[in-house]
Amino acid sequence: MKGFWTVLMLVFSNVFMTFAWYGHLKLQEMKISTGWPLILIILFSWGIAFFEYCLTVPANRIGFLGNGGPFNLLQLKVIQEVISLTIFTIIVTFLFKGQPIQWNHFAAFICLVLAVFFVFLK
């Protein structure tokens, strides 16, 4: 169950991360934040990122082999990166309609899945 909770928390933390890093661009596109000074954009993003850290840190502690979890550090990092790019792609596809997914993006995802396979290979 620790592996399940680790992955689930990493999925939700990456939703927050994607909105913290790129949500301000959508706000700008929607003409909501065009007049905001950069410091306000940064503080807005930090406010969202707080919730990312509230999930990422416990996910890594629960999932880490040294704390009784099922994953070593390399496995945790590769899992996090695959989740991050997957969540990013889903959010960008739905929020930023002008960003088409092309064949090379699918090729990159296949490489990421292979990375997960190889990092778990004994």
Coordinates of N, CA, C and O in Angstrom, one line a residue:
M1 N 0.8 -1.2 0.0 CA 0.0 0.0 0.0 C 0.9 1.3 0.0 O 0.4 2.3 -0.5
K2 N 2.1 1.2 0.6 CA 2.9 2.4 0.6 C 3.3 2.9 -0.8 O 3.3 4.1 -1.1
G3 N 3.5 1.9 -1.7 CA 3.7 2.3 -3.1 C 2.6 2.9 -3.8 O 2.7 3.9 -4.5
F4 N 1.4 2.4 -3.5 CA 0.1 3.0 -4.0 C 0.0 4.5 -3.6 O -0.3 5.4 -4.3
W5 N 0.1 4.7 -2.2 CA -0.1 6.0 -1.7 C 1.0 7.0 -2.2 O 0.8 8.1 -2.4
T6 N 2.2 6.4 -2.3 CA 3.3 7.3 -2.9 C 3.0 7.8 -4.3 O 3.1 9.0 -4.5
V7 N 2.6 6.9 -5.1 CA 2.3 7.3 -6.5 C 1.1 8.2 -6.5 O 1.1 9.2 -7.3
L8 N 0.0 7.9 -5.8 CA -1.2 8.7 -5.7 C -0.8 10.2 -5.3 O -1.3 11.2 -5.9
M9 N 0.0 10.3 -4.2 CA 0.3 11.6 -3.7 C 1.2 12.3 -4.8 O 1.1 13.6 -4.9
L10 N 2.1 11.6 -5.5 CA 2.9 12.2 -6.5 C 2.1 12.7 -7.7 O 2.3 13.8 -8.2
V11 N 1.0 12.0 -8.0 CA 0.1 12.4 -9.1 C -0.5 13.8 -8.7 O -0.5 14.7 -9.5
F12 N -1.1 13.8 -7.5 CA -1.8 15.1 -7.1 C -0.8 16.2 -6.9 O -1.1 17.3 -7.2
S13 N 0.4 15.9 -6.4 CA 1.4 16.9 -6.2 C 1.8 17.5 -7.5 O 2.1 18.7 -7.7
N14 N 1.9 16.7 -8.6 CA 2.2 17.2 -9.9 C 1.2 18.0 -10.6 O 1.4 18.8 -11.4
V15 N -0.1 17.7 -10.2 CA -1.2 18.6 -10.7 C -0.9 20.0 -10.1 O -1.0 21.0 -10.8
F16 N -0.6 20.1 -8.8 CA -0.4 21.4 -8.2 C 0.9 22.0 -8.8 O 0.9 23.2 -9.1
M17 N 1.9 21.2 -9.0 CA 3.2 21.7 -9.6 C 2.9 22.3 -11.0 O 3.4 23.4 -11.3
T18 N 2.2 21.6 -11.8 CA 1.9 22.1 -13.2 C 1.2 23.4 -13.1 O 1.5 24.3 -13.9
F19 N 0.2 23.5 -12.3 CA -0.6 24.8 -12.2 C 0.3 25.9 -11.6 O 0.2 27.1 -12.0
A20 N 1.2 25.6 -10.6 CA 2.1 26.6 -10.1 C 3.1 27.1 -11.1 O 3.4 28.3 -11.2
W21 N 3.6 26.2 -12.0 CA 4.6 26.6 -12.9 C 4.0 27.2 -14.2 O 4.6 28.1 -14.8
Y22 N 2.9 26.7 -14.6 CA 2.3 27.1 -15.9 C 0.9 27.8 -15.9 O 0.5 28.3 -16.9
G23 N 0.3 27.7 -14.7 CA -1.1 28.3 -14.6 C -1.1 29.7 -14.8 O -2.1 30.3 -15.4
H24 N -0.1 30.5 -14.4 CA 0.0 31.9 -14.7 C 0.0 32.2 -16.1 O -0.5 33.3 -16.6
L25 N 0.5 31.3 -17.0 CA 0.4 31.6 -18.4 C -1.0 31.5 -19.0 O -1.4 32.3 -19.9
K26 N -1.8 30.6 -18.4 CA -3.2 30.5 -18.8 C -3.9 31.7 -18.3 O -4.8 32.3 -19.0
L27 N -3.6 32.2 -17.1 CA -4.3 33.4 -16.6 C -3.9 34.6 -17.5 O -4.8 35.5 -17.7
Q28 N -2.7 34.6 -17.9 CA -2.3 35.7 -18.8 C -3.0 35.6 -20.2 O -3.5 36.6 -20.7
E29 N -3.1 34.4 -20.7 CA -3.9 34.1 -21.9 C -5.3 34.6 -21.8 O -5.9 35.1 -22.8
M30 N -5.9 34.4 -20.6 CA -7.3 34.7 -20.4 C -7.5 36.2 -20.0 O -8.5 36.6 -19.7
K31 N -6.4 36.9 -20.0 CA -6.3 38.4 -19.7 C -6.7 38.7 -18.3 O -7.2 39.8 -18.0
I32 N -6.4 37.7 -17.4 CA -6.7 37.9 -16.0 C -5.5 38.6 -15.3 O -5.6 39.4 -14.4
S33 N -4.3 38.1 -15.6 CA -3.1 38.5 -14.9 C -2.2 39.4 -15.7 O -1.0 39.6 -15.3
T34 N -2.7 39.9 -16.8 CA -1.8 40.7 -17.7 C -1.2 42.0 -17.0 O -0.1 42.3 -17.3
G35 N -1.9 42.5 -16.1 CA -1.4 43.7 -15.4 C -0.7 43.4 -14.1 O -0.3 44.4 -13.4
W36 N -0.6 42.2 -13.7 CA 0.0 41.8 -12.4 C 1.6 42.0 -12.5 O 2.2 41.6 -13.5
P37 N 2.2 42.6 -11.5 CA 3.6 42.6 -11.5 C 4.2 41.2 -11.3 O 3.6 40.3 -10.8
L38 N 5.4 41.0 -11.8 CA 6.1 39.7 -11.7 C 6.1 39.2 -10.3 O 5.9 38.0 -10.1
I39 N 6.3 40.0 -9.3 CA 6.4 39.5 -7.9 C 5.1 38.9 -7.5 O 5.0 37.9 -6.8
L40 N 4.0 39.5 -7.9 CA 2.7 38.9 -7.6 C 2.5 37.5 -8.3 O 1.9 36.6 -7.7
I41 N 2.9 37.4 -9.5 CA 2.9 36.1 -10.2 C 3.7 35.1 -9.5 O 3.3 34.0 -9.3
I42 N 4.9 35.5 -9.0 CA 5.7 34.6 -8.3 C 5.0 34.2 -7.0 O 5.0 33.0 -6.6
L43 N 4.5 35.1 -6.2 CA 3.8 34.8 -5.0 C 2.6 33.9 -5.2 O 2.3 33.0 -4.4
F44 N 1.9 34.2 -6.3 CA 0.7 33.3 -6.6 C 1.2 31.9 -6.9 O 0.6 30.9 -6.4
S45 N 2.2 31.8 -7.7 CA 2.8 30.4 -8.0 C 3.3 29.7 -6.7 O 3.1 28.5 -6.5
W46 N 4.0 30.5 -5.8 CA 4.4 29.9 -4.6 C 3.3 29.4 -3.7 O 3.4 28.4 -3.1
G47 N 2.2 30.1 -3.7 CA 1.0 29.7 -3.0 C 0.5 28.4 -3.4 O 0.1 27.5 -2.6
I48 N 0.5 28.2 -4.7 CA 0.1 26.9 -5.3 C 1.1 25.8 -5.0 O 0.8 24.7 -4.6
A49 N 2.4 26.1 -5.2 CA 3.5 25.2 -5.0 C 3.5 24.7 -3.5 O 4.0 23.6 -3.3
F50 N 3.0 25.5 -2.6 CA 3.0 25.0 -1.2 C 2.3 23.7 -1.1 O 2.7 22.8 -0.4
F51 N 1.2 23.5 -1.8 CA 0.4 22.3 -1.7 C 1.1 21.2 -2.4 O 0.9 20.0 -2.0
E52 N 1.9 21.5 -3.5 CA 2.7 20.5 -4.1 C 3.6 19.9 -3.1 O 3.8 18.7 -3.0
Y53 N 4.3 20.7 -2.4 CA 5.3 20.2 -1.4 C 4.6 19.5 -0.2 O 5.2 18.6 0.3
C54 N 3.4 19.9 0.1 CA 2.7 19.2 1.2 C 2.4 17.7 0.8 O 2.1 16.9 1.6
L55 N 2.4 17.4 -0.5 CA 2.2 16.1 -1.0 C 3.5 15.4 -1.4 O 3.6 14.2 -1.1
T56 N 4.4 16.1 -2.0 CA 5.6 15.5 -2.5 C 6.5 15.0 -1.4 O 7.0 13.9 -1.5
V57 N 6.7 15.8 -0.4 CA 7.6 15.4 0.7 C 7.1 14.2 1.4 O 7.9 13.2 1.6
P58 N 5.8 14.1 1.8 CA 5.4 12.9 2.5 C 5.4 11.7 1.5 O 5.7 10.6 1.9
A59 N 5.1 11.9 0.2 CA 5.1 10.8 -0.7 C 6.5 10.2 -0.8 O 6.7 9.0 -0.8
N60 N 7.5 11.1 -0.8 CA 8.9 10.5 -0.9 C 9.3 9.9 0.4 O 10.0 8.9 0.4
R61 N 8.9 10.4 1.5 CA 9.2 9.8 2.8 C 8.5 8.4 3.0 O 9.1 7.4 3.4
I62 N 7.2 8.3 2.6 CA 6.5 7.1 2.7 C 7.1 6.0 1.7 O 7.2 4.9 2.0
G63 N 7.4 6.5 0.5 CA 7.8 5.6 -0.6 C 9.3 5.2 -0.5 O 9.7 4.2 -1.1
F64 N 10.1 5.9 0.3 CA 11.5 5.6 0.3 C 11.9 4.3 1.0 O 11.3 4.0 2.1
L65 N 12.7 3.5 0.4 CA 13.1 2.2 0.9 C 13.7 2.3 2.3 O 13.4 1.5 3.2
G66 N 14.4 3.4 2.6 CA 15.0 3.6 3.9 C 14.0 3.8 5.0 O 14.3 3.7 6.2
N67 N 12.8 4.1 4.6 CA 11.7 4.4 5.6 C 10.6 3.3 5.6 O 9.5 3.5 6.0
G68 N 11.0 2.1 5.0 CA 10.1 1.0 4.9 C 9.2 1.0 3.6 O 8.3 0.2 3.5
G69 N 9.5 1.9 2.7 CA 8.7 2.0 1.5 C 9.3 1.0 0.4 O 10.4 0.4 0.7
P70 N 8.7 1.0 -0.7 CA 9.1 0.0 -1.7 C 10.1 0.5 -2.7 O 10.7 -0.2 -3.5
F71 N 10.5 1.8 -2.7 CA 11.3 2.4 -3.8 C 12.6 3.0 -3.3 O 12.7 3.6 -2.2
N72 N 13.7 2.8 -4.1 CA 14.9 3.5 -3.8 C 14.9 4.9 -4.4 O 13.9 5.2 -5.1
L73 N 15.9 5.7 -4.2 CA 15.8 7.1 -4.6 C 15.8 7.2 -6.1 O 15.0 8.1 -6.6
L74 N 16.5 6.4 -6.9 CA 16.4 6.5 -8.3 C 15.0 6.1 -8.8 O 14.5 6.7 -9.7
Q75 N 14.4 5.1 -8.2 CA 13.1 4.7 -8.6 C 12.1 5.8 -8.3 O 11.2 6.1 -9.2
L76 N 12.2 6.4 -7.1 CA 11.3 7.5 -6.8 C 11.4 8.7 -7.8 O 10.4 9.3 -8.2
K77 N 12.7 9.0 -8.2 CA 12.9 10.1 -9.1 C 12.3 9.8 -10.5 O 11.7 10.7 -11.1
V78 N 12.5 8.6 -11.0 CA 12.0 8.3 -12.3 C 10.5 8.2 -12.3 O 9.9 8.7 -13.2
I79 N 9.9 7.7 -11.3 CA 8.5 7.7 -11.2 C 7.9 9.1 -11.2 O 7.0 9.4 -11.9
Q80 N 8.6 10.0 -10.4 CA 8.1 11.4 -10.3 C 8.2 12.0 -11.7 O 7.3 12.8 -12.0
E81 N 9.3 11.8 -12.4 CA 9.4 12.5 -13.7 C 8.4 12.0 -14.7 O 7.8 12.8 -15.5
V82 N 8.1 10.7 -14.7 CA 7.1 10.2 -15.6 C 5.7 10.7 -15.3 O 5.0 11.2 -16.2
I83 N 5.4 10.8 -14.0 CA 4.1 11.3 -13.6 C 4.1 12.8 -13.9 O 3.1 13.3 -14.5
S84 N 5.2 13.5 -13.7 CA 5.2 14.9 -14.0 C 4.9 15.2 -15.5 O 4.1 16.1 -15.8
L85 N 5.6 14.5 -16.4 CA 5.4 14.8 -17.8 C 4.0 14.3 -18.3 O 3.4 14.9 -19.1
T86 N 3.5 13.2 -17.7 CA 2.2 12.8 -18.0 C 1.1 13.8 -17.6 O 0.3 14.2 -18.4
I87 N 1.2 14.2 -16.4 CA 0.3 15.2 -15.9 C 0.4 16.5 -16.7 O -0.6 17.1 -17.1
F88 N 1.6 17.0 -17.0 CA 1.8 18.2 -17.8 C 1.2 18.0 -19.1 O 0.5 19.0 -19.6
T89 N 1.4 16.9 -19.8 CA 0.8 16.7 -21.1 C -0.7 16.7 -21.1 O -1.4 17.4 -21.9
I90 N -1.3 16.1 -20.1 CA -2.8 16.1 -20.0 C -3.3 17.5 -19.8 O -4.3 17.9 -20.4
I91 N -2.7 18.2 -18.8 CA -3.2 19.6 -18.5 C -3.0 20.5 -19.7 O -3.9 21.3 -20.1
V92 N -1.8 20.4 -20.4 CA -1.6 21.3 -21.5 C -2.5 21.0 -22.7 O -3.0 21.9 -23.3
T93 N -2.8 19.7 -22.8 CA -3.7 19.3 -23.9 C -5.1 19.9 -23.7 O -5.8 20.4 -24.7
F94 N -5.6 20.0 -22.5 CA -6.9 20.5 -22.2 C -6.9 22.0 -22.0 O -7.9 22.7 -22.4
L95 N -5.9 22.6 -21.4 CA -5.9 24.0 -21.1 C -5.4 24.9 -22.2 O -5.8 26.0 -22.5
F96 N -4.3 24.4 -22.8 CA -3.6 25.2 -23.9 C -3.9 24.5 -25.2 O -3.1 23.7 -25.7
K97 N -5.0 24.8 -25.8 CA -5.4 24.1 -27.0 C -4.5 24.2 -28.2 O -4.5 23.4 -29.1
G98 N -3.7 25.2 -28.2 CA -2.8 25.5 -29.4 C -1.5 24.6 -29.3 O -0.6 24.9 -30.1
Q99 N -1.4 23.7 -28.4 CA -0.2 22.9 -28.3 C -0.5 21.5 -28.7 O -0.8 20.6 -27.9
P100 N -0.3 21.2 -30.0 CA -0.6 19.8 -30.4 C 0.4 18.8 -30.0 O 1.6 19.1 -29.8
I101 N 0.0 17.6 -29.8 CA 0.9 16.5 -29.5 C 1.3 15.8 -30.8 O 0.4 15.4 -31.5
Q102 N 2.6 15.7 -31.0 CA 3.1 15.1 -32.2 C 3.7 13.7 -32.0 O 3.9 13.3 -30.8
W103 N 4.1 13.1 -33.0 CA 4.7 11.7 -33.0 C 5.9 11.7 -32.1 O 6.1 10.7 -31.3
N104 N 6.7 12.7 -32.1 CA 7.9 12.7 -31.3 C 7.6 12.8 -29.8 O 8.4 12.3 -29.0
H105 N 6.5 13.4 -29.5 CA 6.1 13.4 -28.1 C 5.8 12.0 -27.6 O 6.1 11.6 -26.5
F106 N 5.0 11.3 -28.4 CA 4.7 9.9 -28.1 C 6.0 9.0 -28.0 O 6.1 8.2 -27.1
A107 N 7.0 9.3 -28.9 CA 8.2 8.6 -28.8 C 8.9 8.9 -27.5 O 9.5 8.0 -26.9
A108 N 8.9 10.1 -27.1 CA 9.5 10.5 -25.8 C 8.8 9.8 -24.6 O 9.5 9.3 -23.7
F109 N 7.5 9.7 -24.7 CA 6.8 9.0 -23.6 C 7.1 7.5 -23.6 O 7.3 6.9 -22.5
I110 N 7.3 6.9 -24.7 CA 7.7 5.5 -24.7 C 9.1 5.4 -24.1 O 9.3 4.4 -23.3
C111 N 10.0 6.3 -24.4 CA 11.3 6.3 -23.7 C 11.2 6.4 -22.2 O 11.9 5.8 -21.5
L112 N 10.3 7.2 -21.8 CA 10.1 7.4 -20.3 C 9.5 6.1 -19.7 O 10.0 5.7 -18.6
V113 N 8.6 5.5 -20.4 CA 8.1 4.2 -19.9 C 9.2 3.2 -19.8 O 9.4 2.4 -18.8
L114 N 10.1 3.2 -20.8 CA 11.2 2.3 -20.8 C 12.2 2.6 -19.7 O 12.8 1.7 -19.1
A115 N 12.3 3.9 -19.4 CA 13.2 4.3 -18.2 C 12.6 3.7 -16.9 O 13.4 3.3 -16.1
V116 N 11.3 3.8 -16.7 CA 10.7 3.1 -15.5 C 11.0 1.6 -15.5 O 11.4 1.1 -14.5
F117 N 10.9 1.0 -16.7 CA 11.2 -0.4 -16.8 C 12.6 -0.7 -16.4 O 12.9 -1.6 -15.5
F118 N 13.5 0.0 -16.9 CA 15.0 -0.2 -16.7 C 15.4 0.1 -15.2 O 16.2 -0.6 -14.6
V119 N 14.8 1.1 -14.6 CA 15.1 1.5 -13.3 C 14.6 0.4 -12.3 O 15.2 0.3 -11.2
F120 N 13.6 -0.3 -12.6 CA 13.1 -1.4 -11.8 C 13.7 -2.7 -12.1 O 13.4 -3.7 -11.4
L121 N 14.4 -2.8 -13.2 CA 15.0 -4.1 -13.6 C 16.1 -4.5 -12.6 O 17.0 -3.7 -12.2
K122 N 16.1 -5.8 -12.2 CA 17.1 -6.3 -11.3 C 18.2 -6.9 -12.0 O 18.1 -7.6 -12.9

